[in-house]
Amino acid sequence: MKKIPWQNRPKGVKDVIWRYSANPIIGRYAIPTSNSIFNSAVVPFENGFAGIFRCDNKAVQMNIHAGFSEDGVQWDINPEPIQMQAGNTQMIDSDYKYDPRVVFIRDRYWITWCNGYHGPTIGIAYTFDFKEFFQCENAFLPFNRNGVLFPEKINGKYAMLSRPSDNGHTPFGDIYLSYSPDMKYWGEHRCVMKAAPFNDSAWQCTKIGAGPVPILTDEGWLVFYHGVIKTCNGFRYSMGCAILEENEPDKVKFRTQPYLLAPSEIYEQVGDVPNVIFPCAALHSLEDDRLALYYGAADTVTALAFGHISEVIAFTKQNSL
Ligand code: BMA
């Protein structure tokens, strides 16, 4: 079993999720051309880890770059963006790429991201080695964001969470589930969960979107997600957790009423977009009962947080909406 990044809960901290003491782990200028590196995804690869990083350049063009790491904390990010080759289609147009997720399914790594095709929609690509990448058909019509694949087929089909949106800074957003027999044609769209009523849980009352690839536990699928409240100074993004039925993941068993992590450190509150915690990946070890969550902070840098899977499950059940 691969060792995921880890740091014990600091003394005196009672929170279910705690931050890495040396955050942020990736600074905004980590490659020569970058303005910011955030909302990025990682996965175990060979003897270490590989990642797909959202790097906005100094013209503020959004793109995704591959990176490698031995320990999951120190990252070597390719200064050149990923060049896509044709996968299951010749139509691989892309005005921009952002907010990637990555998951290993059967024989290859699949990447999803927000792809610019007449507005935001969900792009899909696969790779075997993080050197060559093959872009497939977009999953959906524009507009959509936050496409997150399940790590295995469900009832014989690929499954993806996503969040239909608009072409701008969407003032709404609920999480949907879609299925595909082949990673090309997507359908059987089901609503999974909606933004919460203001009076019940205001941190997630404006919009919500799936974050890291779901983790299968004895209780069902553990899904970390971001929740947004619109304030007089703009959106504030925090993180919560839901548990979905294993065989019917459009059914929500539990969902946190309080957030698990909200912007409170300086690198989360100050940056190009203040007050944003945006999780896109979670390394986990069921055996060690450990989680390492990767999140973008203030649309500027990348940070790491930790938790025990059993405690997250217990907290989600005990504090469910
Ligand atoms: C969302 C996306 C994210 C970003 C967030 C906060 O709509 O654009 O990439 O982190 O807004 O600005």
PDB file of N, CA, C and O in Angstrom, residues 181-227:
ATOM      1  N   PRO A 181     -22.222   4.005 -21.439  1.00  0.00           N
ATOM      2  CA  PRO A 181     -21.729   2.650 -21.681  1.00  0.00           C
ATOM      3  C   PRO A 181     -20.293   2.639 -22.201  1.00  0.00           C
ATOM      4  O   PRO A 181     -19.618   1.609 -22.157  1.00  0.00           O
ATOM      5  N   ASP A 182     -19.810   3.798 -22.704  1.00  0.00           N
ATOM      6  CA  ASP A 182     -18.567   3.781 -23.488  1.00  0.00           C
ATOM      7  C   ASP A 182     -17.686   5.019 -23.329  1.00  0.00           C
ATOM      8  O   ASP A 182     -16.745   5.204 -24.089  1.00  0.00           O
ATOM      9  N   MET A 183     -17.996   5.909 -22.400  1.00  0.00           N
ATOM     10  CA  MET A 183     -17.262   7.166 -22.211  1.00  0.00           C
ATOM     11  C   MET A 183     -17.464   8.133 -23.379  1.00  0.00           C
ATOM     12  O   MET A 183     -16.722   9.091 -23.539  1.00  0.00           O
ATOM     13  N   LYS A 184     -18.449   7.877 -24.216  1.00  0.00           N
ATOM     14  CA  LYS A 184     -18.718   8.802 -25.314  1.00  0.00           C
ATOM     15  C   LYS A 184     -20.139   9.358 -25.229  1.00  0.00           C
ATOM     16  O   LYS A 184     -20.341  10.560 -25.314  1.00  0.00           O
ATOM     17  N   TYR A 185     -21.093   8.478 -25.046  1.00  0.00           N
ATOM     18  CA  TYR A 185     -22.501   8.887 -25.002  1.00  0.00           C
ATOM     19  C   TYR A 185     -22.981   8.851 -23.553  1.00  0.00           C
ATOM     20  O   TYR A 185     -22.881   7.816 -22.891  1.00  0.00           O
ATOM     21  N   TRP A 186     -23.502   9.982 -23.094  1.00  0.00           N
ATOM     22  CA  TRP A 186     -23.917  10.099 -21.694  1.00  0.00           C
ATOM     23  C   TRP A 186     -25.420  10.322 -21.601  1.00  0.00           C
ATOM     24  O   TRP A 186     -25.985  11.100 -22.379  1.00  0.00           O
ATOM     25  N   GLY A 187     -26.061   9.644 -20.657  1.00  0.00           N
ATOM     26  CA  GLY A 187     -27.510   9.794 -20.489  1.00  0.00           C
ATOM     27  C   GLY A 187     -27.961   9.326 -19.124  1.00  0.00           C
ATOM     28  O   GLY A 187     -27.163   9.249 -18.196  1.00  0.00           O
ATOM     29  N   GLU A 188     -29.245   8.999 -19.024  1.00  0.00           N
ATOM     30  CA  GLU A 188     -29.863   8.599 -17.745  1.00  0.00           C
ATOM     31  C   GLU A 188     -29.508   9.599 -16.652  1.00  0.00           C
ATOM     32  O   GLU A 188     -29.013   9.241 -15.584  1.00  0.00           O
ATOM     33  N   HIS A 189     -29.727  10.875 -16.956  1.00  0.00           N
ATOM     34  CA  HIS A 189     -29.356  11.956 -16.037  1.00  0.00           C
ATOM     35  C   HIS A 189     -30.299  11.995 -14.835  1.00  0.00           C
ATOM     36  O   HIS A 189     -31.509  11.989 -15.001  1.00  0.00           O
ATOM     37  N   ARG A 190     -29.733  12.022 -13.660  1.00  0.00           N
ATOM     38  CA  ARG A 190     -30.525  12.035 -12.421  1.00  0.00           C
ATOM     39  C   ARG A 190     -30.035  13.153 -11.507  1.00  0.00           C
ATOM     40  O   ARG A 190     -28.833  13.358 -11.366  1.00  0.00           O
ATOM     41  N   CYS A 191     -30.969  13.802 -10.844  1.00  0.00           N
ATOM     42  CA  CYS A 191     -30.589  14.811  -9.857  1.00  0.00           C
ATOM     43  C   CYS A 191     -30.134  14.107  -8.581  1.00  0.00           C
ATOM     44  O   CYS A 191     -30.810  13.193  -8.096  1.00  0.00           O
ATOM     45  N   VAL A 192     -28.994  14.491  -8.058  1.00  0.00           N
ATOM     46  CA  VAL A 192     -28.464  13.870  -6.834  1.00  0.00           C
ATOM     47  C   VAL A 192     -28.739  14.762  -5.628  1.00  0.00           C
ATOM     48  O   VAL A 192     -29.350  14.334  -4.659  1.00  0.00           O
ATOM     49  N   MET A 193     -28.267  15.980  -5.663  1.00  0.00           N
ATOM     50  CA  MET A 193     -28.549  16.888  -4.545  1.00  0.00           C
ATOM     51  C   MET A 193     -28.495  18.341  -4.965  1.00  0.00           C
ATOM     52  O   MET A 193     -27.803  18.707  -5.901  1.00  0.00           O
ATOM     53  N   LYS A 194     -29.264  19.133  -4.249  1.00  0.00           N
ATOM     54  CA  LYS A 194     -29.432  20.540  -4.600  1.00  0.00           C
ATOM     55  C   LYS A 194     -28.786  21.439  -3.555  1.00  0.00           C
ATOM     56  O   LYS A 194     -28.523  20.993  -2.428  1.00  0.00           O
ATOM     57  N   ALA A 195     -28.589  22.678  -3.920  1.00  0.00           N
ATOM     58  CA  ALA A 195     -28.152  23.667  -2.942  1.00  0.00           C
ATOM     59  C   ALA A 195     -29.152  23.634  -1.773  1.00  0.00           C
ATOM     60  O   ALA A 195     -30.334  23.360  -1.966  1.00  0.00           O
ATOM     61  N   ALA A 196     -28.635  23.885  -0.570  1.00  0.00           N
ATOM     62  CA  ALA A 196     -29.477  23.729   0.627  1.00  0.00           C
ATOM     63  C   ALA A 196     -30.312  24.983   0.876  1.00  0.00           C
ATOM     64  O   ALA A 196     -29.911  26.088   0.495  1.00  0.00           O
ATOM     65  N   PRO A 197     -31.464  24.824   1.527  1.00  0.00           N
ATOM     66  CA  PRO A 197     -32.223  26.016   1.925  1.00  0.00           C
ATOM     67  C   PRO A 197     -31.385  26.905   2.850  1.00  0.00           C
ATOM     68  O   PRO A 197     -30.670  26.390   3.720  1.00  0.00           O
ATOM     69  N   PHE A 198     -31.481  28.200   2.641  1.00  0.00           N
ATOM     70  CA  PHE A 198     -30.692  29.178   3.407  1.00  0.00           C
ATOM     71  C   PHE A 198     -30.795  28.953   4.914  1.00  0.00           C
ATOM     72  O   PHE A 198     -29.799  28.967   5.629  1.00  0.00           O
ATOM     73  N   ASN A 199     -31.993  28.712   5.390  1.00  0.00           N
ATOM     74  CA  ASN A 199     -32.183  28.582   6.836  1.00  0.00           C
ATOM     75  C   ASN A 199     -31.579  27.306   7.411  1.00  0.00           C
ATOM     76  O   ASN A 199     -31.323  27.212   8.602  1.00  0.00           O
ATOM     77  N   ASP A 200     -31.382  26.304   6.561  1.00  0.00           N
ATOM     78  CA  ASP A 200     -30.851  25.026   7.053  1.00  0.00           C
ATOM     79  C   ASP A 200     -29.332  25.002   7.071  1.00  0.00           C
ATOM     80  O   ASP A 200     -28.723  24.440   7.980  1.00  0.00           O
ATOM     81  N   SER A 201     -28.702  25.569   6.029  1.00  0.00           N
ATOM     82  CA  SER A 201     -27.254  25.447   5.906  1.00  0.00           C
ATOM     83  C   SER A 201     -26.770  26.480   4.880  1.00  0.00           C
ATOM     84  O   SER A 201     -26.555  26.171   3.708  1.00  0.00           O
ATOM     85  N   ALA A 202     -26.600  27.706   5.348  1.00  0.00           N
ATOM     86  CA  ALA A 202     -26.396  28.821   4.410  1.00  0.00           C
ATOM     87  C   ALA A 202     -25.082  28.754   3.642  1.00  0.00           C
ATOM     88  O   ALA A 202     -24.985  29.297   2.541  1.00  0.00           O
ATOM     89  N   TRP A 203     -24.058  28.049   4.178  1.00  0.00           N
ATOM     90  CA  TRP A 203     -22.771  28.007   3.459  1.00  0.00           C
ATOM     91  C   TRP A 203     -22.907  27.319   2.096  1.00  0.00           C
ATOM     92  O   TRP A 203     -22.081  27.520   1.216  1.00  0.00           O
ATOM     93  N   GLN A 204     -23.971  26.516   1.929  1.00  0.00           N
ATOM     94  CA  GLN A 204     -24.161  25.771   0.675  1.00  0.00           C
ATOM     95  C   GLN A 204     -25.512  26.124   0.041  1.00  0.00           C
ATOM     96  O   GLN A 204     -26.129  25.291  -0.602  1.00  0.00           O
ATOM     97  N   CYS A 205     -25.949  27.385   0.217  1.00  0.00           N
ATOM     98  CA  CYS A 205     -27.317  27.721  -0.215  1.00  0.00           C
ATOM     99  C   CYS A 205     -27.382  28.286  -1.626  1.00  0.00           C
ATOM    100  O   CYS A 205     -28.463  28.375  -2.202  1.00  0.00           O
ATOM    101  N   THR A 206     -26.248  28.664  -2.221  1.00  0.00           N
ATOM    102  CA  THR A 206     -26.294  29.265  -3.566  1.00  0.00           C
ATOM    103  C   THR A 206     -26.037  28.225  -4.649  1.00  0.00           C
ATOM    104  O   THR A 206     -26.749  28.146  -5.645  1.00  0.00           O
ATOM    105  N   LYS A 207     -24.974  27.417  -4.485  1.00  0.00           N
ATOM    106  CA  LYS A 207     -24.687  26.339  -5.445  1.00  0.00           C
ATOM    107  C   LYS A 207     -23.737  25.342  -4.797  1.00  0.00           C
ATOM    108  O   LYS A 207     -23.046  25.665  -3.820  1.00  0.00           O
ATOM    109  N   ILE A 208     -23.731  24.140  -5.370  1.00  0.00           N
ATOM    110  CA  ILE A 208     -22.837  23.084  -4.885  1.00  0.00           C
ATOM    111  C   ILE A 208     -22.238  22.370  -6.098  1.00  0.00           C
ATOM    112  O   ILE A 208     -22.820  22.395  -7.186  1.00  0.00           O
ATOM    113  N   GLY A 209     -21.070  21.734  -5.917  1.00  0.00           N
ATOM    114  CA  GLY A 209     -20.447  20.979  -7.010  1.00  0.00           C
ATOM    115  C   GLY A 209     -19.548  19.906  -6.446  1.00  0.00           C
ATOM    116  O   GLY A 209     -18.858  20.133  -5.433  1.00  0.00           O
ATOM    117  N   ALA A 210     -19.548  18.738  -7.092  1.00  0.00           N
ATOM    118  CA  ALA A 210     -18.709  17.635  -6.609  1.00  0.00           C
ATOM    119  C   ALA A 210     -17.232  18.014  -6.693  1.00  0.00           C
ATOM    120  O   ALA A 210     -16.821  18.759  -7.582  1.00  0.00           O
ATOM    121  N   GLY A 211     -16.441  17.481  -5.771  1.00  0.00           N
ATOM    122  CA  GLY A 211     -15.016  17.786  -5.709  1.00  0.00           C
ATOM    123  C   GLY A 211     -14.178  16.606  -6.146  1.00  0.00           C
ATOM    124  O   GLY A 211     -14.123  16.277  -7.334  1.00  0.00           O
ATOM    125  N   PRO A 212     -13.533  15.902  -5.210  1.00  0.00           N
ATOM    126  CA  PRO A 212     -12.693  14.756  -5.542  1.00  0.00           C
ATOM    127  C   PRO A 212     -13.506  13.567  -6.060  1.00  0.00           C
ATOM    128  O   PRO A 212     -14.732  13.496  -5.877  1.00  0.00           O
ATOM    129  N   VAL A 213     -12.816  12.622  -6.686  1.00  0.00           N
ATOM    130  CA  VAL A 213     -13.409  11.355  -7.110  1.00  0.00           C
ATOM    131  C   VAL A 213     -14.004  10.665  -5.877  1.00  0.00           C
ATOM    132  O   VAL A 213     -13.349  10.599  -4.827  1.00  0.00           O
ATOM    133  N   PRO A 214     -15.247  10.170  -5.967  1.00  0.00           N
ATOM    134  CA  PRO A 214     -15.871   9.520  -4.799  1.00  0.00           C
ATOM    135  C   PRO A 214     -15.055   8.318  -4.297  1.00  0.00           C
ATOM    136  O   PRO A 214     -14.399   7.629  -5.080  1.00  0.00           O
ATOM    137  N   ILE A 215     -15.132   8.093  -2.996  1.00  0.00           N
ATOM    138  CA  ILE A 215     -14.401   6.994  -2.348  1.00  0.00           C
ATOM    139  C   ILE A 215     -15.422   5.985  -1.844  1.00  0.00           C
ATOM    140  O   ILE A 215     -16.349   6.349  -1.099  1.00  0.00           O
ATOM    141  N   LEU A 216     -15.263   4.717  -2.235  1.00  0.00           N
ATOM    142  CA  LEU A 216     -16.214   3.686  -1.794  1.00  0.00           C
ATOM    143  C   LEU A 216     -15.853   3.218  -0.383  1.00  0.00           C
ATOM    144  O   LEU A 216     -14.723   2.796  -0.129  1.00  0.00           O
ATOM    145  N   THR A 217     -16.831   3.310   0.532  1.00  0.00           N
ATOM    146  CA  THR A 217     -16.642   2.858   1.914  1.00  0.00           C
ATOM    147  C   THR A 217     -17.775   1.883   2.246  1.00  0.00           C
ATOM    148  O   THR A 217     -18.684   1.693   1.436  1.00  0.00           O
ATOM    149  N   ASP A 218     -17.732   1.320   3.437  1.00  0.00           N
ATOM    150  CA  ASP A 218     -18.797   0.401   3.877  1.00  0.00           C
ATOM    151  C   ASP A 218     -20.162   1.089   3.926  1.00  0.00           C
ATOM    152  O   ASP A 218     -21.194   0.439   3.848  1.00  0.00           O
ATOM    153  N   GLU A 219     -20.156   2.393   4.090  1.00  0.00           N
ATOM    154  CA  GLU A 219     -21.411   3.155   4.198  1.00  0.00           C
ATOM    155  C   GLU A 219     -21.951   3.610   2.851  1.00  0.00           C
ATOM    156  O   GLU A 219     -23.070   4.121   2.767  1.00  0.00           O
ATOM    157  N   GLY A 220     -21.123   3.516   1.803  1.00  0.00           N
ATOM    158  CA  GLY A 220     -21.515   4.027   0.491  1.00  0.00           C
ATOM    159  C   GLY A 220     -20.407   4.915  -0.054  1.00  0.00           C
ATOM    160  O   GLY A 220     -19.273   4.893   0.435  1.00  0.00           O
ATOM    161  N   TRP A 221     -20.749   5.721  -1.064  1.00  0.00           N
ATOM    162  CA  TRP A 221     -19.755   6.599  -1.692  1.00  0.00           C
ATOM    163  C   TRP A 221     -19.570   7.875  -0.881  1.00  0.00           C
ATOM    164  O   TRP A 221     -20.539   8.606  -0.647  1.00  0.00           O
ATOM    165  N   LEU A 222     -18.340   8.136  -0.510  1.00  0.00           N
ATOM    166  CA  LEU A 222     -18.001   9.369   0.198  1.00  0.00           C
ATOM    167  C   LEU A 222     -17.676  10.422  -0.866  1.00  0.00           C
ATOM    168  O   LEU A 222     -16.749  10.241  -1.661  1.00  0.00           O
ATOM    169  N   VAL A 223     -18.449  11.501  -0.874  1.00  0.00           N
ATOM    170  CA  VAL A 223     -18.252  12.555  -1.882  1.00  0.00           C
ATOM    171  C   VAL A 223     -18.019  13.889  -1.178  1.00  0.00           C
ATOM    172  O   VAL A 223     -18.929  14.421  -0.529  1.00  0.00           O
ATOM    173  N   PHE A 224     -16.808  14.405  -1.306  1.00  0.00           N
ATOM    174  CA  PHE A 224     -16.558  15.765  -0.827  1.00  0.00           C
ATOM    175  C   PHE A 224     -17.045  16.725  -1.904  1.00  0.00           C
ATOM    176  O   PHE A 224     -16.918  16.435  -3.098  1.00  0.00           O
ATOM    177  N   TYR A 225     -17.607  17.832  -1.494  1.00  0.00           N
ATOM    178  CA  TYR A 225     -18.120  18.792  -2.474  1.00  0.00           C
ATOM    179  C   TYR A 225     -17.913  20.211  -1.971  1.00  0.00           C
ATOM    180  O   TYR A 225     -17.688  20.440  -0.778  1.00  0.00           O
ATOM    181  N   HIS A 226     -17.960  21.153  -2.918  1.00  0.00           N
ATOM    182  CA  HIS A 226     -17.903  22.551  -2.490  1.00  0.00           C
ATOM    183  C   HIS A 226     -19.322  23.115  -2.422  1.00  0.00           C
ATOM    184  O   HIS A 226     -20.206  22.721  -3.189  1.00  0.00           O
ATOM    185  N   GLY A 227     -19.525  23.988  -1.484  1.00  0.00           N
ATOM    186  CA  GLY A 227     -20.800  24.676  -1.334  1.00  0.00           C
ATOM    187  C   GLY A 227     -20.528  26.168  -1.297  1.00  0.00           C
ATOM    188  O   GLY A 227     -19.486  26.609  -0.794  1.00  0.00           O
TER     189      GLY A 227
END
